[in-house]
Amino acid sequence: MTYEKEINHTGVDGYRYVVDPVQLGNVSSMPENYCYCPSNGACLKEGVLDLTSCYKAPVIFSMPHLYGAPQYEQMVENLKPNKEEHQMFLDIETKFGVPLRSSRRAQFNLMIKPIRSPSNTKNLPEVVLPLFWVDEYFELDEERTDSLKDLVLSKLSIVDTIRWTLLGVGCVLFLVEAALHCHK
């Protein structure tokens, strides 16, 4: 996942990480994705992953509505990809890494290609056909968020104050000792 921005979830600061469509299958901009290309070298374009070797079926993974895969989105009518509704993300609290919110959105598609025989399928277009999509969503509720703020984050400010106080006292004692040493 890639860092996107700072967020605030009911008073708790966090970072949002997203799955960038470039990370899905595009070998030209992400050479490390070569392992998702079939053995015949027919790599897919940006925004989808070929899972054929994993499932032994022509399964193509994407985000819902083929979000982030404009070359494939144009092949299917009535798709309306939308970042807020279709992108995968993870929001994490900044100090302890507590998950605040996440959404794992996955669409499974079927790759359809023309076949020479029987002859009635030879005119089929090559298309990525959406089959179904799943949205698994998690959000830290208000009660648990308040507990996080009260039990952990508020104590952190106390610890921070004590740390700086002890550092200040240590510096003063060092200066006093240095002054006494110089005086002798």
PDB file of C-alpha atoms in Angstrom:
ATOM      1  CA  MET A   1       0.000   0.000   0.000  1.00  0.00           C
ATOM      2  CA  THR A   2       1.103   3.547  -0.670  1.00  0.00           C
ATOM      3  CA  TYR A   3       0.857   6.514   1.728  1.00  0.00           C
ATOM      4  CA  GLU A   4      -1.779   8.945   0.451  1.00  0.00           C
ATOM      5  CA  LYS A   5      -2.552  11.581   3.103  1.00  0.00           C
ATOM      6  CA  GLU A   6      -3.105  12.471   6.744  1.00  0.00           C
ATOM      7  CA  ILE A   7      -6.614  11.836   8.073  1.00  0.00           C
ATOM      8  CA  ASN A   8      -8.583  12.484  11.255  1.00  0.00           C
ATOM      9  CA  HIS A   9     -11.006   9.843  12.498  1.00  0.00           C
ATOM     10  CA  THR A  10     -13.277  11.204  15.263  1.00  0.00           C
ATOM     11  CA  GLY A  11     -10.446  13.234  16.788  1.00  0.00           C
ATOM     12  CA  VAL A  12      -7.629  10.725  16.279  1.00  0.00           C
ATOM     13  CA  ASP A  13      -4.921  11.590  13.752  1.00  0.00           C
ATOM     14  CA  GLY A  14      -3.883   8.948  11.283  1.00  0.00           C
ATOM     15  CA  TYR A  15      -2.355   8.156   7.918  1.00  0.00           C
ATOM     16  CA  ARG A  16      -4.247   6.778   4.933  1.00  0.00           C
ATOM     17  CA  TYR A  17      -2.635   4.103   2.800  1.00  0.00           C
ATOM     18  CA  VAL A  18      -4.196   3.060  -0.502  1.00  0.00           C
ATOM     19  CA  VAL A  19      -3.687   0.480  -3.204  1.00  0.00           C
ATOM     20  CA  ASP A  20      -2.480   2.432  -6.206  1.00  0.00           C
ATOM     21  CA  PRO A  21      -3.873   1.034  -9.496  1.00  0.00           C
ATOM     22  CA  VAL A  22      -0.333   1.154 -10.926  1.00  0.00           C
ATOM     23  CA  GLN A  23       0.597  -1.545  -8.404  1.00  0.00           C
ATOM     24  CA  LEU A  24      -1.927  -3.892  -9.978  1.00  0.00           C
ATOM     25  CA  GLY A  25      -0.412  -5.679 -12.932  1.00  0.00           C
ATOM     26  CA  ASN A  26       1.244  -2.897 -14.885  1.00  0.00           C
ATOM     27  CA  VAL A  27       4.653  -4.344 -15.771  1.00  0.00           C
ATOM     28  CA  SER A  28       5.837  -1.229 -17.629  1.00  0.00           C
ATOM     29  CA  SER A  29       5.677   0.965 -14.503  1.00  0.00           C
ATOM     30  CA  MET A  30       6.075  -1.831 -11.908  1.00  0.00           C
ATOM     31  CA  PRO A  31       8.554  -4.395 -13.331  1.00  0.00           C
ATOM     32  CA  GLU A  32       8.289  -6.484 -10.153  1.00  0.00           C
ATOM     33  CA  ASN A  33       4.758  -7.448 -11.261  1.00  0.00           C
ATOM     34  CA  TYR A  34       6.246  -9.755 -13.927  1.00  0.00           C
ATOM     35  CA  CYS A  35       5.131 -12.780 -11.905  1.00  0.00           C
ATOM     36  CA  TYR A  36       1.493 -11.907 -12.611  1.00  0.00           C
ATOM     37  CA  CYS A  37       2.015 -12.196 -16.362  1.00  0.00           C
ATOM     38  CA  PRO A  38       1.031 -15.474 -17.993  1.00  0.00           C
ATOM     39  CA  SER A  39       3.824 -17.635 -19.381  1.00  0.00           C
ATOM     40  CA  ASN A  40       2.942 -16.534 -22.938  1.00  0.00           C
ATOM     41  CA  GLY A  41       3.992 -12.971 -22.000  1.00  0.00           C
ATOM     42  CA  ALA A  42       0.523 -11.450 -22.576  1.00  0.00           C
ATOM     43  CA  CYS A  43       0.614  -9.090 -19.591  1.00  0.00           C
ATOM     44  CA  LEU A  44      -2.498  -7.159 -18.660  1.00  0.00           C
ATOM     45  CA  LYS A  45      -2.672  -3.393 -18.468  1.00  0.00           C
ATOM     46  CA  GLU A  46      -2.775  -1.162 -15.394  1.00  0.00           C
ATOM     47  CA  GLY A  47      -5.425  -1.740 -12.735  1.00  0.00           C
ATOM     48  CA  VAL A  48      -5.927  -5.516 -12.924  1.00  0.00           C
ATOM     49  CA  LEU A  49      -4.095  -8.670 -11.877  1.00  0.00           C
ATOM     50  CA  ASP A  50      -4.237 -11.965 -13.732  1.00  0.00           C
ATOM     51  CA  LEU A  51      -4.973 -14.684 -11.164  1.00  0.00           C
ATOM     52  CA  THR A  52      -5.307 -17.462 -13.742  1.00  0.00           C
ATOM     53  CA  SER A  53      -2.309 -19.379 -12.429  1.00  0.00           C
ATOM     54  CA  CYS A  54      -3.662 -19.156  -8.860  1.00  0.00           C
ATOM     55  CA  TYR A  55      -7.168 -20.416  -9.614  1.00  0.00           C
ATOM     56  CA  LYS A  56      -6.597 -22.435 -12.806  1.00  0.00           C
ATOM     57  CA  ALA A  57      -9.373 -20.362 -14.377  1.00  0.00           C
ATOM     58  CA  PRO A  58      -9.333 -17.041 -16.296  1.00  0.00           C
ATOM     59  CA  VAL A  59      -9.918 -14.946 -13.164  1.00  0.00           C
ATOM     60  CA  ILE A  60      -8.913 -11.291 -13.256  1.00  0.00           C
ATOM     61  CA  PHE A  61      -8.732  -9.227 -10.046  1.00  0.00           C
ATOM     62  CA  SER A  62      -9.519  -5.505  -9.981  1.00  0.00           C
ATOM     63  CA  MET A  63     -11.078  -2.918  -7.738  1.00  0.00           C
ATOM     64  CA  PRO A  64     -14.884  -2.540  -8.101  1.00  0.00           C
ATOM     65  CA  HIS A  65     -16.217  -0.986 -11.308  1.00  0.00           C
ATOM     66  CA  LEU A  66     -12.706  -1.527 -12.706  1.00  0.00           C
ATOM     67  CA  TYR A  67     -11.572   1.554 -10.786  1.00  0.00           C
ATOM     68  CA  GLY A  68      -8.035   2.419 -11.844  1.00  0.00           C
ATOM     69  CA  ALA A  69      -8.230   0.310 -15.024  1.00  0.00           C
ATOM     70  CA  PRO A  70      -9.479   2.753 -17.683  1.00  0.00           C
ATOM     71  CA  GLN A  71      -8.512   0.513 -20.616  1.00  0.00           C
ATOM     72  CA  TYR A  72     -10.810  -2.229 -19.304  1.00  0.00           C
ATOM     73  CA  GLU A  73     -13.526   0.044 -17.916  1.00  0.00           C
ATOM     74  CA  GLN A  74     -14.278   1.253 -21.447  1.00  0.00           C
ATOM     75  CA  MET A  75     -15.058  -2.337 -22.496  1.00  0.00           C
ATOM     76  CA  VAL A  76     -18.112  -2.553 -20.213  1.00  0.00           C
ATOM     77  CA  GLU A  77     -21.126  -0.249 -20.247  1.00  0.00           C
ATOM     78  CA  ASN A  78     -22.630   1.469 -17.184  1.00  0.00           C
ATOM     79  CA  LEU A  79     -19.584   1.278 -14.941  1.00  0.00           C
ATOM     80  CA  LYS A  80     -19.048   4.361 -12.793  1.00  0.00           C
ATOM     81  CA  PRO A  81     -15.721   3.996 -10.974  1.00  0.00           C
ATOM     82  CA  ASN A  82     -15.434   6.320  -8.011  1.00  0.00           C
ATOM     83  CA  LYS A  83     -12.406   6.702  -5.742  1.00  0.00           C
ATOM     84  CA  GLU A  84     -14.389   7.095  -2.500  1.00  0.00           C
ATOM     85  CA  GLU A  85     -16.571   4.049  -3.173  1.00  0.00           C
ATOM     86  CA  HIS A  86     -14.158   1.717  -4.967  1.00  0.00           C
ATOM     87  CA  GLN A  87     -10.552   2.273  -3.855  1.00  0.00           C
ATOM     88  CA  MET A  88      -9.006   0.026  -1.186  1.00  0.00           C
ATOM     89  CA  PHE A  89      -7.597   1.883   1.827  1.00  0.00           C
ATOM     90  CA  LEU A  90      -6.267   1.489   5.354  1.00  0.00           C
ATOM     91  CA  ASP A  91      -6.277   4.290   7.960  1.00  0.00           C
ATOM     92  CA  ILE A  92      -3.727   3.858  10.775  1.00  0.00           C
ATOM     93  CA  GLU A  93      -3.266   5.864  13.976  1.00  0.00           C
ATOM     94  CA  THR A  94       0.052   7.747  13.799  1.00  0.00           C
ATOM     95  CA  LYS A  95       1.763   6.824  17.086  1.00  0.00           C
ATOM     96  CA  PHE A  96       0.864   3.175  17.777  1.00  0.00           C
ATOM     97  CA  GLY A  97      -0.327   1.905  14.395  1.00  0.00           C
ATOM     98  CA  VAL A  98      -3.850   1.102  15.581  1.00  0.00           C
ATOM     99  CA  PRO A  99      -6.147   0.472  12.598  1.00  0.00           C
ATOM    100  CA  LEU A 100      -8.880   3.132  12.547  1.00  0.00           C
ATOM    101  CA  ARG A 101     -10.682   2.266   9.313  1.00  0.00           C
ATOM    102  CA  SER A 102     -10.146   0.058   6.325  1.00  0.00           C
ATOM    103  CA  SER A 103     -11.934  -1.141   3.257  1.00  0.00           C
ATOM    104  CA  ARG A 104     -10.802  -4.095   1.194  1.00  0.00           C
ATOM    105  CA  ARG A 105     -12.684  -3.899  -2.058  1.00  0.00           C
ATOM    106  CA  ALA A 106     -12.139  -6.623  -4.597  1.00  0.00           C
ATOM    107  CA  GLN A 107     -13.840  -7.371  -7.890  1.00  0.00           C
ATOM    108  CA  PHE A 108     -13.452 -10.677  -9.674  1.00  0.00           C
ATOM    109  CA  ASN A 109     -13.745 -10.631 -13.437  1.00  0.00           C
ATOM    110  CA  LEU A 110     -13.657 -13.129 -16.254  1.00  0.00           C
ATOM    111  CA  MET A 111     -11.398 -12.615 -19.266  1.00  0.00           C
ATOM    112  CA  ILE A 112     -13.347 -13.381 -22.443  1.00  0.00           C
ATOM    113  CA  LYS A 113     -11.436 -13.816 -25.692  1.00  0.00           C
ATOM    114  CA  PRO A 114     -12.619 -14.774 -29.163  1.00  0.00           C
ATOM    115  CA  ILE A 115     -12.261 -18.451 -30.064  1.00  0.00           C
ATOM    116  CA  ARG A 116     -11.859 -19.553 -33.687  1.00  0.00           C
ATOM    117  CA  SER A 117     -13.907 -22.689 -33.254  1.00  0.00           C
ATOM    118  CA  PRO A 118     -16.910 -22.865 -32.961  1.00  0.00           C
ATOM    119  CA  SER A 119     -17.390 -20.151 -35.528  1.00  0.00           C
ATOM    120  CA  ASN A 120     -20.187 -18.366 -33.638  1.00  0.00           C
ATOM    121  CA  THR A 121     -17.672 -17.194 -30.978  1.00  0.00           C
ATOM    122  CA  LYS A 122     -14.960 -15.885 -33.301  1.00  0.00           C
ATOM    123  CA  ASN A 123     -16.529 -12.394 -33.411  1.00  0.00           C
ATOM    124  CA  LEU A 124     -16.670 -11.985 -29.638  1.00  0.00           C
ATOM    125  CA  PRO A 125     -14.652  -9.001 -28.460  1.00  0.00           C
ATOM    126  CA  GLU A 126     -11.846  -9.424 -25.960  1.00  0.00           C
ATOM    127  CA  VAL A 127     -13.273  -8.096 -22.711  1.00  0.00           C
ATOM    128  CA  VAL A 128     -12.835  -8.230 -18.955  1.00  0.00           C
ATOM    129  CA  LEU A 129     -16.340  -9.116 -17.744  1.00  0.00           C
ATOM    130  CA  PRO A 130     -17.169  -8.227 -14.124  1.00  0.00           C
ATOM    131  CA  LEU A 131     -18.628 -11.162 -12.180  1.00  0.00           C
ATOM    132  CA  PHE A 132     -18.968  -9.912  -8.589  1.00  0.00           C
ATOM    133  CA  TRP A 133     -17.294  -7.668  -6.057  1.00  0.00           C
ATOM    134  CA  VAL A 134     -16.815  -7.741  -2.309  1.00  0.00           C
ATOM    135  CA  ASP A 135     -16.406  -4.852   0.134  1.00  0.00           C
ATOM    136  CA  GLU A 136     -15.026  -5.769   3.546  1.00  0.00           C
ATOM    137  CA  TYR A 137     -15.199  -2.673   5.745  1.00  0.00           C
ATOM    138  CA  PHE A 138     -13.902  -2.008   9.260  1.00  0.00           C
ATOM    139  CA  GLU A 139     -14.238   1.139  11.336  1.00  0.00           C
ATOM    140  CA  LEU A 140     -13.215   1.720  14.940  1.00  0.00           C
ATOM    141  CA  ASP A 141     -16.496   2.723  16.578  1.00  0.00           C
ATOM    142  CA  GLU A 142     -16.912   5.869  18.667  1.00  0.00           C
ATOM    143  CA  GLU A 143     -16.757   4.014  21.997  1.00  0.00           C
ATOM    144  CA  ARG A 144     -13.446   2.325  21.193  1.00  0.00           C
ATOM    145  CA  THR A 145     -12.057   5.501  19.644  1.00  0.00           C
ATOM    146  CA  ASP A 146     -12.875   7.373  22.868  1.00  0.00           C
ATOM    147  CA  SER A 147     -11.186   4.593  24.868  1.00  0.00           C
ATOM    148  CA  LEU A 148      -8.097   4.904  22.663  1.00  0.00           C
ATOM    149  CA  LYS A 149      -8.023   8.655  23.254  1.00  0.00           C
ATOM    150  CA  ASP A 150      -8.631   8.390  27.025  1.00  0.00           C
ATOM    151  CA  LEU A 151      -6.510   5.371  27.897  1.00  0.00           C
ATOM    152  CA  VAL A 152      -3.594   5.751  25.514  1.00  0.00           C
ATOM    153  CA  LEU A 153      -3.268   9.046  23.688  1.00  0.00           C
ATOM    154  CA  SER A 154      -4.020  11.268  26.714  1.00  0.00           C
ATOM    155  CA  LYS A 155      -1.410   9.362  28.744  1.00  0.00           C
ATOM    156  CA  LEU A 156       1.063   9.902  25.954  1.00  0.00           C
ATOM    157  CA  SER A 157       0.906  13.676  26.494  1.00  0.00           C
ATOM    158  CA  ILE A 158       1.624  13.119  30.214  1.00  0.00           C
ATOM    159  CA  VAL A 159       4.608  10.903  29.367  1.00  0.00           C
ATOM    160  CA  ASP A 160       5.787  13.544  26.890  1.00  0.00           C
ATOM    161  CA  THR A 161       5.575  16.246  29.582  1.00  0.00           C
ATOM    162  CA  ILE A 162       7.490  14.068  32.066  1.00  0.00           C
ATOM    163  CA  ARG A 163      10.151  13.318  29.452  1.00  0.00           C
ATOM    164  CA  TRP A 164      10.792  17.005  28.721  1.00  0.00           C
ATOM    165  CA  THR A 165      10.716  17.871  32.449  1.00  0.00           C
ATOM    166  CA  LEU A 166      13.311  15.194  33.236  1.00  0.00           C
ATOM    167  CA  LEU A 167      15.442  16.339  30.317  1.00  0.00           C
ATOM    168  CA  GLY A 168      15.270  19.930  31.613  1.00  0.00           C
ATOM    169  CA  VAL A 169      16.157  18.861  35.172  1.00  0.00           C
ATOM    170  CA  GLY A 170      19.051  16.790  33.801  1.00  0.00           C
ATOM    171  CA  CYS A 171      20.377  19.779  31.841  1.00  0.00           C
ATOM    172  CA  VAL A 172      20.127  22.036  34.901  1.00  0.00           C
ATOM    173  CA  LEU A 173      21.955  19.470  37.077  1.00  0.00           C
ATOM    174  CA  PHE A 174      24.630  19.097  34.393  1.00  0.00           C
ATOM    175  CA  LEU A 175      25.128  22.880  34.269  1.00  0.00           C
ATOM    176  CA  VAL A 176      25.262  23.086  38.089  1.00  0.00           C
ATOM    177  CA  GLU A 177      27.825  20.253  38.204  1.00  0.00           C
ATOM    178  CA  ALA A 178      29.855  21.909  35.417  1.00  0.00           C
ATOM    179  CA  ALA A 179      29.781  25.218  37.271  1.00  0.00           C
ATOM    180  CA  LEU A 180      30.885  23.571  40.544  1.00  0.00           C
ATOM    181  CA  HIS A 181      33.644  21.723  38.725  1.00  0.00           C
ATOM    182  CA  CYS A 182      34.878  24.919  37.084  1.00  0.00           C
ATOM    183  CA  HIS A 183      34.677  26.776  40.426  1.00  0.00           C
ATOM    184  CA  LYS A 184      36.986  24.220  42.089  1.00  0.00           C
TER     185      LYS A 184
END
